[in-house]
RNA sequence: GGGUAGGUGCCCGAGUGGUUAAAGGGAACAGACUGUAAAUCUGUCACCGCGAGGUUACGAUGGUUCGAAUCCAUCCCUGCCCA
């Protein structure tokens, strides 16, 4: 897709750049030219370390989606082979090693989620597992083939290893870069893949592959990294109290997902809109420049758009309605996070019920929260720790619990 | 393999026989203020108990002691130096 702007056709490279995706590139002008003149295959690697993708992956998928729309072919490389090794980039501890069964299970989960964003029909995008070739590698052959093209001295100066020099780096992890470079070479041979993309933390690994292809095969190869999704404070985005912000609705509900984006800081709204939605840049700029209260509108758009992409329009509308009902006090409460209680819980202490329903991690935490005025029932602050849940707390069979400032739960009797 | 420094709560990090559930910082959570923002201020921050108090915890396992994160032994792991 050539985005029109002021009548001029924008190169996809410029689009990516304009939206703020690009962090580093190996050969800027050549890449720009290549992407304009040729439909290429490119790849992004995904490590199947969990059974769901999270927002970090989502950014990569946005890049792939943009590229695919522009006619290029994404290859999702699942690191089934590399996952058994562990990537040292930016890590302080070694990644746990996974069994083959776990990896396969995770791969299947990934593909299901990716299909929402990437069109895999007619080989318009590929998904391959590097276990296919890495498992078969022969040590001697590998050494002879690629060994001469890597300088250990150089590898050690790579940023990703520098940090590891202090904490310790095992040979196993050290090889990650070589395997990743090998992947690029393999994909180049198999699918004429010309470019590797990845998060900016992958820069070292990516240039390793680019250089390997250029040295060994004298094939032009390119690398590009995209901005890491960080907050204006430099922290990784997509972290919640419960851990990562997952794309799997079973792990992170669409409502919680929506709320996450509804609550990003002012400073991050524009960046998120540009990176995580397909809204035209004029709109992104307009929304991003709203000030004070107004920027809440931009956050609503962001939350809705991202939720829509990940969970579908229906779920996005439900999440939006639930949020409006809770925070603006209008509309139906049907889609608010709901907890069903059996009627024999009437007569138990509220605190015990909430601990049982995992709303409080422990009784101590619940008690503290109540003592600090952090719990409301039907909009009334609860200050009695021993309060017993009674029928009178239910209005139309529903009892609203508010934990802290903005976490709501609706109790329903069954 | 030899020498040496270490392994403390979500993270960093103090602590070297009792007054230590363990200083300090960060993160997180709650309250006030707000715009479902940020910043700021206040409070909380192992688990159970209303409380007194109890239970578990300082790499692992044993031991010394009235009493151990702190001492001893063995083991595991990591950094650095030497081979």
CSV table of C-alpha atoms (C1' of nucleotides) in Angstrom, one decimal:
chain,number,residue,atom,x,y,z
A,1,UNK,CA,0.0,0.0,0.0
A,2,UNK,CA,1.4,3.3,-1.0
A,3,UNK,CA,0.1,5.8,1.5
A,4,UNK,CA,-1.0,9.0,0.0
A,5,UNK,CA,0.1,12.2,1.6
A,6,UNK,CA,-0.4,15.4,-0.1
A,7,UNK,CA,-0.7,13.6,-3.4
A,8,UNK,CA,2.7,12.0,-3.1
A,9,UNK,CA,3.1,8.3,-2.8
A,10,UNK,CA,5.0,7.5,0.3
A,11,UNK,CA,7.5,4.7,0.3
A,12,UNK,CA,6.7,2.1,3.0
A,13,UNK,CA,10.1,2.9,4.5
A,14,UNK,CA,9.0,6.5,4.9
A,15,UNK,CA,5.7,5.4,6.3
A,16,UNK,CA,7.5,3.3,8.9
A,17,UNK,CA,9.8,6.1,9.7
A,18,UNK,CA,7.1,8.7,9.9
A,19,UNK,CA,5.2,6.6,12.4
A,20,UNK,CA,8.2,6.2,14.5
A,21,UNK,CA,8.9,2.5,14.1
A,22,UNK,CA,12.4,2.6,12.9
A,23,UNK,CA,15.2,2.6,15.4
A,24,UNK,CA,18.3,1.6,13.4
A,25,UNK,CA,18.9,0.4,9.8
A,26,UNK,CA,21.9,-1.1,8.2
A,27,UNK,CA,21.7,0.7,4.9
A,28,UNK,CA,19.2,3.4,4.9
A,29,UNK,CA,19.2,4.6,1.3
A,30,UNK,CA,19.5,1.1,-0.2
A,31,UNK,CA,16.7,-0.2,1.9
A,32,UNK,CA,14.5,2.7,1.0
A,33,UNK,CA,15.2,2.0,-2.7
A,34,UNK,CA,14.8,-1.7,-2.3
A,35,UNK,CA,11.4,-1.5,-0.6
A,36,UNK,CA,10.2,0.9,-3.3
A,37,UNK,CA,11.3,-1.1,-6.2
A,38,UNK,CA,10.9,-4.6,-5.2
A,39,UNK,CA,8.6,-6.8,-3.3
A,40,UNK,CA,10.8,-8.6,-0.9
A,41,UNK,CA,10.6,-11.3,1.8
A,42,UNK,CA,11.7,-10.2,5.2
A,43,UNK,CA,11.6,-11.9,8.6
A,44,UNK,CA,11.0,-11.3,12.2
A,45,UNK,CA,11.8,-13.8,14.8
A,46,UNK,CA,9.6,-14.8,17.7
A,47,UNK,CA,10.7,-16.8,20.6
A,48,UNK,CA,8.0,-19.3,21.7
A,49,UNK,CA,8.7,-18.9,25.3
A,50,UNK,CA,5.0,-18.5,26.4
A,51,UNK,CA,1.7,-19.8,25.1
A,52,UNK,CA,0.6,-16.3,24.1
A,53,UNK,CA,2.0,-13.3,22.4
A,54,UNK,CA,2.1,-10.0,24.3
A,55,UNK,CA,2.3,-6.4,23.4
A,56,UNK,CA,6.0,-6.5,22.6
A,57,UNK,CA,5.3,-9.0,19.8
A,58,UNK,CA,2.3,-6.9,18.8
A,59,UNK,CA,4.6,-4.1,17.7
A,60,UNK,CA,6.5,-6.5,15.5
A,61,UNK,CA,3.2,-7.7,14.0
A,62,UNK,CA,2.2,-4.1,13.3
A,63,UNK,CA,5.4,-3.7,11.3
A,64,UNK,CA,4.8,-6.9,9.4
A,65,UNK,CA,1.2,-5.8,8.7
A,66,UNK,CA,2.4,-2.5,7.3
A,67,UNK,CA,5.0,-4.2,5.2
A,68,UNK,CA,2.5,-6.8,4.0
A,69,UNK,CA,0.1,-4.1,3.0
A,70,UNK,CA,2.9,-2.6,1.0
A,71,UNK,CA,3.3,-5.8,-0.9
A,72,UNK,CA,6.2,-7.4,0.9
A,73,UNK,CA,6.1,-10.9,2.3
A,74,UNK,CA,6.5,-11.4,6.0
A,75,UNK,CA,8.1,-14.5,7.4
A,76,UNK,CA,7.4,-15.2,11.0
A,77,UNK,CA,10.3,-17.2,12.2
A,78,UNK,CA,9.4,-19.2,15.3
A,79,UNK,CA,12.5,-19.8,17.3
A,80,UNK,CA,11.7,-23.4,18.1
A,81,UNK,CA,15.4,-24.2,17.9
A,82,UNK,CA,16.8,-21.1,19.5
A,83,UNK,CA,14.3,-21.2,22.3
A,84,UNK,CA,16.1,-24.2,23.7
A,85,UNK,CA,19.2,-22.0,24.1
A,86,UNK,CA,18.1,-18.6,25.4
A,87,UNK,CA,18.8,-15.2,24.2
A,88,UNK,CA,21.1,-13.2,26.5
A,89,UNK,CA,20.0,-9.8,25.1
A,90,UNK,CA,19.1,-7.6,27.9
A,91,UNK,CA,18.6,-10.4,30.3
A,92,UNK,CA,20.2,-10.9,33.6
A,93,UNK,CA,19.2,-14.5,34.0
A,94,UNK,CA,19.3,-17.3,31.7
A,95,UNK,CA,16.1,-18.1,30.0
A,96,UNK,CA,14.5,-21.3,30.9
A,97,UNK,CA,14.8,-24.1,28.4
A,98,UNK,CA,11.7,-25.5,27.0
A,99,UNK,CA,10.7,-28.9,26.0
A,100,UNK,CA,9.8,-29.7,22.4
A,101,UNK,CA,6.2,-30.3,23.3
A,102,UNK,CA,5.9,-26.9,25.0
A,103,UNK,CA,7.5,-25.2,22.1
A,104,UNK,CA,5.1,-26.8,19.6
A,105,UNK,CA,2.1,-25.9,21.7
A,106,UNK,CA,3.3,-22.3,21.9
A,107,UNK,CA,3.9,-22.1,18.2
A,108,UNK,CA,0.3,-23.2,17.5
A,109,UNK,CA,-1.0,-20.6,19.9
A,110,UNK,CA,1.2,-17.9,18.2
A,111,UNK,CA,-0.1,-18.7,14.8
A,112,UNK,CA,-3.7,-18.4,15.8
A,113,UNK,CA,-3.1,-15.0,17.2
A,114,UNK,CA,-1.0,-13.8,14.3
A,115,UNK,CA,-3.6,-14.7,11.8
A,116,UNK,CA,-5.6,-11.8,13.0
A,117,UNK,CA,-3.0,-9.3,11.8
A,118,UNK,CA,-1.2,-11.1,9.1
A,119,UNK,CA,-2.7,-12.7,6.0
A,120,UNK,CA,-1.2,-16.2,5.7
A,121,UNK,CA,-3.3,-17.3,2.7
A,122,UNK,CA,-1.6,-18.1,-0.6
A,123,UNK,CA,1.8,-17.8,1.0
A,124,UNK,CA,1.4,-14.1,1.4
A,125,UNK,CA,3.1,-14.7,4.7
A,126,UNK,CA,5.0,-17.6,6.0
A,127,UNK,CA,5.5,-19.1,9.3
A,128,UNK,CA,8.5,-21.3,9.8
A,129,UNK,CA,10.3,-22.9,12.7
A,130,UNK,CA,14.0,-22.7,12.8
A,131,UNK,CA,14.0,-26.0,14.6
A,132,UNK,CA,13.7,-27.4,11.1
A,133,UNK,CA,17.3,-26.7,10.3
A,134,UNK,CA,18.9,-26.0,13.6
A,135,UNK,CA,18.2,-29.4,15.0
A,136,UNK,CA,19.9,-31.0,12.1
A,137,UNK,CA,23.0,-28.9,12.2
A,138,UNK,CA,26.2,-30.7,12.3
A,139,UNK,CA,28.8,-29.0,14.5
A,140,UNK,CA,31.8,-29.6,12.2
A,141,UNK,CA,29.9,-28.4,9.2
A,142,UNK,CA,28.6,-25.3,11.0
A,143,UNK,CA,32.1,-24.5,12.2
A,144,UNK,CA,33.5,-24.8,8.7
A,145,UNK,CA,30.6,-22.9,7.0
A,146,UNK,CA,30.1,-20.0,9.2
A,147,UNK,CA,32.9,-20.1,11.8
A,148,UNK,CA,35.5,-18.2,9.7
A,149,UNK,CA,33.1,-15.3,9.2
A,150,UNK,CA,32.7,-14.5,12.9
A,151,UNK,CA,35.2,-12.6,14.8
A,152,UNK,CA,35.0,-13.4,18.5
A,153,UNK,CA,36.7,-10.1,19.3
A,154,UNK,CA,34.0,-8.3,17.5
A,155,UNK,CA,31.2,-10.4,19.0
A,156,UNK,CA,32.4,-9.6,22.4
A,157,UNK,CA,32.1,-5.9,21.8
A,158,UNK,CA,28.5,-6.3,20.9
A,159,UNK,CA,26.3,-4.3,23.2
A,160,UNK,CA,24.1,-7.3,24.1
A,161,UNK,CA,27.1,-9.2,25.4
A,162,UNK,CA,28.8,-6.3,27.1
A,163,UNK,CA,26.3,-6.2,29.9
A,164,UNK,CA,26.7,-9.9,30.2
A,165,UNK,CA,30.4,-9.7,30.6
A,166,UNK,CA,30.0,-8.7,34.2
A,167,UNK,CA,27.3,-11.2,35.2
A,168,UNK,CA,28.7,-14.0,33.2
A,169,UNK,CA,27.9,-15.3,29.8
A,170,UNK,CA,27.9,-19.0,28.9
A,171,UNK,CA,29.1,-20.4,25.7
A,172,UNK,CA,25.5,-21.6,25.1
A,173,UNK,CA,24.1,-18.1,25.2
A,174,UNK,CA,27.1,-16.7,23.3
A,175,UNK,CA,26.0,-18.9,20.4
A,176,UNK,CA,22.6,-17.3,20.1
A,177,UNK,CA,23.9,-14.7,17.8
A,178,UNK,CA,25.4,-17.2,15.5
A,179,UNK,CA,22.3,-19.2,15.3
A,180,UNK,CA,20.3,-16.1,14.6
A,181,UNK,CA,22.7,-15.2,11.8
A,182,UNK,CA,22.4,-18.7,10.5
A,183,UNK,CA,18.7,-18.4,10.5
A,184,UNK,CA,18.9,-15.4,8.3
A,185,UNK,CA,21.2,-17.1,5.9
A,186,UNK,CA,18.9,-20.1,5.8
A,187,UNK,CA,15.8,-18.0,5.1
A,188,UNK,CA,17.7,-16.2,2.4
A,189,UNK,CA,18.6,-19.5,0.7
A,190,UNK,CA,15.1,-21.0,1.1
A,191,UNK,CA,12.9,-18.0,0.5
A,192,UNK,CA,15.1,-15.3,-0.8
A,193,UNK,CA,14.6,-13.4,2.4
A,194,UNK,CA,16.5,-10.1,2.2
A,195,UNK,CA,15.9,-8.4,5.3
A,196,UNK,CA,15.7,-9.1,9.0
A,197,UNK,CA,13.7,-6.9,11.3
A,198,UNK,CA,13.4,-7.0,15.0
A,199,UNK,CA,13.2,-5.0,18.2
A,200,UNK,CA,16.1,-2.7,18.8
A,201,UNK,CA,17.5,-5.1,21.4
A,202,UNK,CA,18.1,-7.4,18.5
A,203,UNK,CA,20.4,-5.1,16.6
A,204,UNK,CA,23.6,-7.0,17.3
A,205,UNK,CA,22.1,-10.2,16.3
A,206,UNK,CA,20.6,-8.7,13.2
A,207,UNK,CA,23.8,-7.2,11.9
A,208,UNK,CA,25.5,-10.5,12.6
A,209,UNK,CA,23.2,-12.1,10.0
A,210,UNK,CA,23.5,-9.3,7.6
A,211,UNK,CA,27.3,-9.5,7.7
A,212,UNK,CA,27.3,-13.3,7.4
A,213,UNK,CA,25.3,-13.2,4.2
A,214,UNK,CA,27.4,-10.4,2.8
A,215,UNK,CA,30.7,-12.0,3.6
A,216,UNK,CA,29.9,-15.6,3.0
A,217,UNK,CA,27.5,-15.4,0.0
A,218,UNK,CA,28.2,-11.9,-1.1
A,219,UNK,CA,24.5,-11.4,-1.0
A,220,UNK,CA,23.1,-8.1,-0.3
A,221,UNK,CA,21.2,-8.3,3.0
A,222,UNK,CA,19.6,-5.7,5.2
A,223,UNK,CA,18.6,-5.2,8.7
A,224,UNK,CA,16.2,-2.9,10.4
A,225,UNK,CA,15.2,-2.6,14.0
A,226,UNK,CA,12.1,-1.0,15.4
A,227,UNK,CA,11.7,1.1,18.4
A,228,UNK,CA,11.1,-0.7,21.6
A,229,UNK,CA,7.8,0.0,23.2
A,230,UNK,CA,8.8,1.9,26.2
A,231,UNK,CA,7.1,4.5,28.3
A,232,UNK,CA,8.2,8.0,28.5
A,233,UNK,CA,10.0,7.0,31.6
A,234,UNK,CA,12.0,4.4,29.7
A,235,UNK,CA,10.3,1.4,31.1
A,236,UNK,CA,9.0,-1.4,29.1
A,237,UNK,CA,5.5,-1.0,28.1
A,238,UNK,CA,2.9,-3.6,28.6
A,239,UNK,CA,3.7,-4.5,32.1
A,240,UNK,CA,0.8,-5.0,34.5
A,241,UNK,CA,0.6,-5.9,38.1
A,242,UNK,CA,-0.1,-9.5,36.9
A,243,UNK,CA,2.8,-9.5,34.5
A,244,UNK,CA,2.8,-9.1,30.8
A,245,UNK,CA,-0.1,-7.7,28.9
A,246,UNK,CA,-1.1,-10.7,26.9
A,247,UNK,CA,-3.0,-10.9,23.6
A,248,UNK,CA,-4.8,-14.0,24.8
A,249,UNK,CA,-8.2,-13.0,26.2
A,250,UNK,CA,-7.9,-15.8,28.7
A,251,UNK,CA,-4.7,-14.4,30.1
A,252,UNK,CA,-5.6,-10.7,29.9
A,253,UNK,CA,-9.3,-9.9,29.5
A,254,UNK,CA,-10.3,-7.5,26.8
A,255,UNK,CA,-11.6,-5.1,29.5
A,256,UNK,CA,-8.2,-5.1,31.2
A,257,UNK,CA,-6.5,-4.8,27.9
A,258,UNK,CA,-8.6,-1.8,27.0
A,259,UNK,CA,-8.0,-0.2,30.4
A,260,UNK,CA,-4.3,-0.6,30.0
A,261,UNK,CA,-4.3,1.7,26.9
A,262,UNK,CA,-6.9,3.9,28.3
A,263,UNK,CA,-4.5,4.6,31.1
A,264,UNK,CA,-1.2,5.3,29.4
A,265,UNK,CA,0.5,8.6,30.3
A,266,UNK,CA,-0.2,11.6,28.3
A,267,UNK,CA,3.4,11.6,27.1
A,268,UNK,CA,2.9,8.2,25.5
A,269,UNK,CA,-0.4,8.6,23.7
A,270,UNK,CA,0.9,9.8,20.5
A,271,UNK,CA,3.6,7.3,20.2
A,272,UNK,CA,1.2,4.5,20.9
A,273,UNK,CA,-1.3,5.7,18.4
A,274,UNK,CA,1.3,5.9,15.7
A,275,UNK,CA,2.8,2.5,16.5
A,276,UNK,CA,-0.2,0.4,17.5
A,277,UNK,CA,-3.0,1.6,15.3
A,278,UNK,CA,-3.5,2.1,11.6
A,279,UNK,CA,-5.0,5.6,12.0
A,280,UNK,CA,-3.7,8.0,9.5
A,281,UNK,CA,-0.9,10.2,10.7
A,282,UNK,CA,-2.9,13.4,10.4
A,283,UNK,CA,-5.3,11.9,12.9
A,284,UNK,CA,-2.5,10.6,15.1
A,285,UNK,CA,-1.0,14.0,15.2
A,286,UNK,CA,-4.3,15.7,15.9
A,287,UNK,CA,-5.1,13.4,18.8
A,288,UNK,CA,-1.6,13.4,20.1
A,289,UNK,CA,-1.5,17.1,20.4
A,290,UNK,CA,-4.6,17.4,22.5
A,291,UNK,CA,-4.0,19.0,25.9
A,292,UNK,CA,-5.2,18.5,29.4
A,293,UNK,CA,-8.5,16.8,29.8
A,294,UNK,CA,-8.9,16.6,26.1
A,295,UNK,CA,-6.2,14.1,25.7
A,296,UNK,CA,-8.5,11.6,27.3
A,297,UNK,CA,-10.4,11.5,24.0
A,298,UNK,CA,-7.1,10.4,22.4
A,299,UNK,CA,-6.7,7.7,25.0
A,300,UNK,CA,-10.2,6.4,24.3
A,301,UNK,CA,-9.5,6.2,20.7
A,302,UNK,CA,-6.2,4.4,21.3
A,303,UNK,CA,-7.7,1.9,23.7
A,304,UNK,CA,-10.6,1.2,21.4
A,305,UNK,CA,-8.5,0.8,18.3
A,306,UNK,CA,-5.9,-1.5,19.8
A,307,UNK,CA,-8.5,-3.6,21.5
A,308,UNK,CA,-10.4,-3.9,18.3
A,309,UNK,CA,-7.4,-5.1,16.5
A,310,UNK,CA,-6.4,-7.7,19.1
A,311,UNK,CA,-9.8,-8.9,20.2
A,312,UNK,CA,-12.2,-7.8,17.5
A,313,UNK,CA,-14.7,-5.1,17.2
A,314,UNK,CA,-17.4,-6.7,19.3
A,315,UNK,CA,-15.1,-7.2,22.3
A,316,UNK,CA,-13.7,-3.7,21.9
A,317,UNK,CA,-17.2,-2.3,22.1
A,318,UNK,CA,-18.0,-4.3,25.2
A,319,UNK,CA,-14.9,-3.2,26.9
A,320,UNK,CA,-15.5,0.4,26.0
A,321,UNK,CA,-19.1,0.3,27.2
A,322,UNK,CA,-18.0,-1.4,30.4
A,323,UNK,CA,-15.5,1.4,31.0
A,324,UNK,CA,-18.0,4.1,30.3
A,325,UNK,CA,-20.5,2.5,32.6
A,326,UNK,CA,-18.0,2.4,35.4
A,327,UNK,CA,-16.2,5.7,35.0
A,328,UNK,CA,-18.9,7.9,33.6
A,329,UNK,CA,-21.7,6.3,35.4
A,330,UNK,CA,-23.8,5.9,32.4
A,331,UNK,CA,-24.8,2.9,30.4
A,332,UNK,CA,-25.2,-0.8,31.2
A,333,UNK,CA,-23.1,-2.7,33.5
A,334,UNK,CA,-23.5,-6.0,31.6
A,335,UNK,CA,-19.9,-6.1,30.3
A,336,UNK,CA,-18.2,-5.1,33.5
A,337,UNK,CA,-15.8,-7.7,34.9
A,338,UNK,CA,-18.1,-10.0,36.7
A,339,UNK,CA,-17.7,-12.6,39.4
A,340,UNK,CA,-20.3,-15.1,40.0
A,341,UNK,CA,-20.9,-16.2,43.5
A,342,UNK,CA,-23.0,-19.0,44.7
A,343,UNK,CA,-25.8,-17.8,47.0
A,344,UNK,CA,-24.4,-19.7,50.0
A,345,UNK,CA,-21.6,-17.1,50.1
A,346,UNK,CA,-24.1,-14.8,51.7
A,347,UNK,CA,-23.2,-14.6,55.3
A,348,UNK,CA,-19.5,-14.9,54.8
A,349,UNK,CA,-17.1,-12.1,55.4
A,350,UNK,CA,-16.5,-10.0,52.3
A,351,UNK,CA,-12.8,-10.1,52.8
A,352,UNK,CA,-12.8,-13.9,52.7
A,353,UNK,CA,-14.9,-14.0,49.6
A,354,UNK,CA,-12.6,-11.5,47.8
A,355,UNK,CA,-9.5,-13.5,48.8
A,356,UNK,CA,-11.2,-16.6,47.6
A,357,UNK,CA,-12.0,-14.9,44.3
A,358,UNK,CA,-8.3,-13.8,44.0
A,359,UNK,CA,-9.2,-10.2,44.1
A,360,UNK,CA,-7.0,-9.9,47.1
A,361,UNK,CA,-3.7,-11.8,47.0
A,362,UNK,CA,-4.0,-12.5,50.6
A,363,UNK,CA,-6.1,-11.6,53.6
A,364,UNK,CA,-3.4,-9.3,54.9
A,365,UNK,CA,-3.5,-7.4,51.6
A,366,UNK,CA,-7.2,-7.1,51.7
A,367,UNK,CA,-7.2,-5.9,55.3
A,368,UNK,CA,-4.6,-3.3,54.5
A,369,UNK,CA,-6.6,-2.1,51.6
A,370,UNK,CA,-9.7,-1.7,53.6
A,371,UNK,CA,-7.9,0.0,56.4
A,372,UNK,CA,-6.5,2.4,53.9
A,373,UNK,CA,-9.9,3.2,52.6
A,374,UNK,CA,-9.3,1.5,49.4
A,375,UNK,CA,-12.4,-0.7,49.1
A,376,UNK,CA,-15.9,0.5,48.2
A,377,UNK,CA,-19.1,-1.5,48.0
A,378,UNK,CA,-21.8,0.0,45.9
A,379,UNK,CA,-19.9,3.3,46.0
A,380,UNK,CA,-19.6,3.4,49.8
A,381,UNK,CA,-16.3,3.2,51.4
A,382,UNK,CA,-16.0,0.1,53.5
A,383,UNK,CA,-14.2,0.5,56.8
A,384,UNK,CA,-15.4,-2.6,58.6
A,385,UNK,CA,-13.0,-5.4,58.0
A,386,UNK,CA,-15.4,-7.9,59.2
A,387,UNK,CA,-18.3,-6.8,57.1
A,388,UNK,CA,-20.5,-9.7,56.1
A,389,UNK,CA,-21.9,-9.9,52.7
A,390,UNK,CA,-25.7,-9.8,52.9
A,391,UNK,CA,-28.6,-9.8,50.6
A,392,UNK,CA,-29.0,-6.1,51.0
A,393,UNK,CA,-25.7,-5.5,49.3
A,394,UNK,CA,-27.3,-6.7,46.1
A,395,UNK,CA,-29.2,-4.4,44.0
A,396,UNK,CA,-30.8,-6.2,41.1
A,397,UNK,CA,-28.8,-9.1,42.0
A,398,UNK,CA,-25.6,-7.2,41.5
A,399,UNK,CA,-23.1,-5.8,43.9
A,400,UNK,CA,-20.3,-3.4,42.8
A,401,UNK,CA,-17.0,-3.7,44.4
A,402,UNK,CA,-14.3,-1.1,43.8
A,403,UNK,CA,-10.8,-1.9,44.7
A,404,UNK,CA,-8.5,1.1,44.8
A,405,UNK,CA,-9.2,3.9,42.4
A,406,UNK,CA,-10.1,2.1,39.3
A,407,UNK,CA,-10.5,-1.6,39.6
A,408,UNK,CA,-14.1,-2.7,39.6
A,409,UNK,CA,-15.7,-6.0,40.1
A,410,UNK,CA,-19.4,-6.8,39.8
A,411,UNK,CA,-20.6,-9.6,42.1
A,412,UNK,CA,-23.5,-11.6,40.9
A,413,UNK,CA,-25.4,-14.3,42.8
A,414,UNK,CA,-26.1,-17.5,41.1
B,1,G,C1',41.7,-28.1,38.8
B,2,G,C1',44.2,-24.0,42.4
B,3,G,C1',43.4,-19.1,44.7
B,4,U,C1',39.9,-15.4,45.9
B,5,A,C1',35.2,-12.6,46.4
B,6,G,C1',30.2,-13.6,46.7
B,7,G,C1',24.8,-16.0,46.8
B,8,U,C1',19.8,-11.6,51.6
B,9,G,C1',12.7,-10.1,50.7
B,10,C,C1',9.7,-8.3,43.5
B,11,C,C1',14.8,-5.8,42.1
B,12,C,C1',19.3,-3.3,43.9
B,13,G,C1',21.6,-3.4,48.5
B,14,A,C1',23.0,-2.9,54.2
B,15,G,C1',23.6,-6.3,58.0
B,16,U,C1',28.2,-10.6,60.6
B,17,G,C1',25.5,-14.6,67.3
B,18,G,C1',20.1,-12.1,70.5
B,19,U,C1',16.9,-5.4,70.6
B,20,U,C1',16.4,-8.3,62.7
B,21,A,C1',10.4,-9.9,59.4
B,22,A,C1',15.8,-7.9,58.4
B,23,A,C1',18.4,-0.5,57.3
B,24,G,C1',18.3,2.3,52.6
B,25,G,C1',16.8,2.9,47.6
B,26,G,C1',13.7,1.5,43.4
B,27,A,C1',9.3,-1.0,41.9
B,28,A,C1',4.4,-2.0,43.4
B,29,C,C1',-0.2,-0.9,46.2
B,30,A,C1',-3.6,2.6,48.9
B,31,G,C1',-5.1,7.8,50.4
B,32,A,C1',-5.0,13.2,49.2
B,33,C,C1',-4.7,16.3,44.7
B,34,U,C1',-6.5,15.5,39.5
B,35,G,C1',-8.3,14.5,33.8
B,36,U,C1',-9.5,6.8,34.7
B,37,A,C1',-2.8,11.5,33.2
B,38,A,C1',2.0,13.1,35.2
B,39,A,C1',4.4,15.3,39.3
B,40,U,C1',4.0,15.9,44.6
B,41,C,C1',2.8,14.7,49.7
B,42,U,C1',1.2,10.7,53.2
B,43,G,C1',0.7,5.7,54.4
B,44,U,C1',1.5,0.4,53.3
B,45,C,C1',4.5,-3.3,51.3
B,46,A,C1',6.1,-12.2,54.1
B,47,C,C1',1.8,-15.2,55.8
B,48,C,C1',-2.1,-16.3,59.6
B,49,G,C1',-4.7,-13.6,63.7
B,50,C,C1',-9.3,-8.1,65.9
B,51,G,C1',-5.2,-8.3,69.2
B,52,A,C1',-1.6,-10.4,72.3
B,53,G,C1',0.9,-13.5,69.5
B,54,G,C1',2.2,-17.4,66.1
B,55,U,C1',4.3,-19.4,61.5
B,56,U,C1',7.7,-19.3,57.4
B,57,A,C1',12.1,-16.6,55.4
B,58,C,C1',18.5,-14.5,54.3
B,59,G,C1',21.7,-20.5,47.9
B,60,A,C1',20.8,-26.2,49.8
B,61,U,C1',21.5,-29.7,53.6
B,62,G,C1',23.2,-31.0,58.3
B,63,G,C1',25.6,-29.2,62.9
B,64,U,C1',27.3,-25.9,67.2
B,65,U,C1',24.4,-22.7,70.6
B,66,C,C1',19.5,-21.2,75.5
B,67,G,C1',19.4,-18.4,70.8
B,68,A,C1',22.0,-18.2,63.9
B,69,A,C1',20.9,-14.4,57.9
B,70,U,C1',25.2,-14.0,61.1
B,71,C,C1',29.7,-19.6,63.7
B,72,C,C1',31.2,-24.8,61.7
B,73,A,C1',30.9,-28.8,57.8
B,74,U,C1',29.4,-30.6,53.2
B,75,C,C1',27.2,-29.5,48.6
B,76,C,C1',25.2,-26.3,44.5
B,77,C,C1',25.7,-21.7,41.8
B,78,U,C1',28.3,-17.0,40.1
B,79,G,C1',32.3,-13.2,39.4
B,80,C,C1',37.6,-12.3,39.2
B,81,C,C1',42.7,-14.2,39.0
B,82,C,C1',46.0,-18.4,37.8
B,83,A,C1',46.2,-23.1,34.9
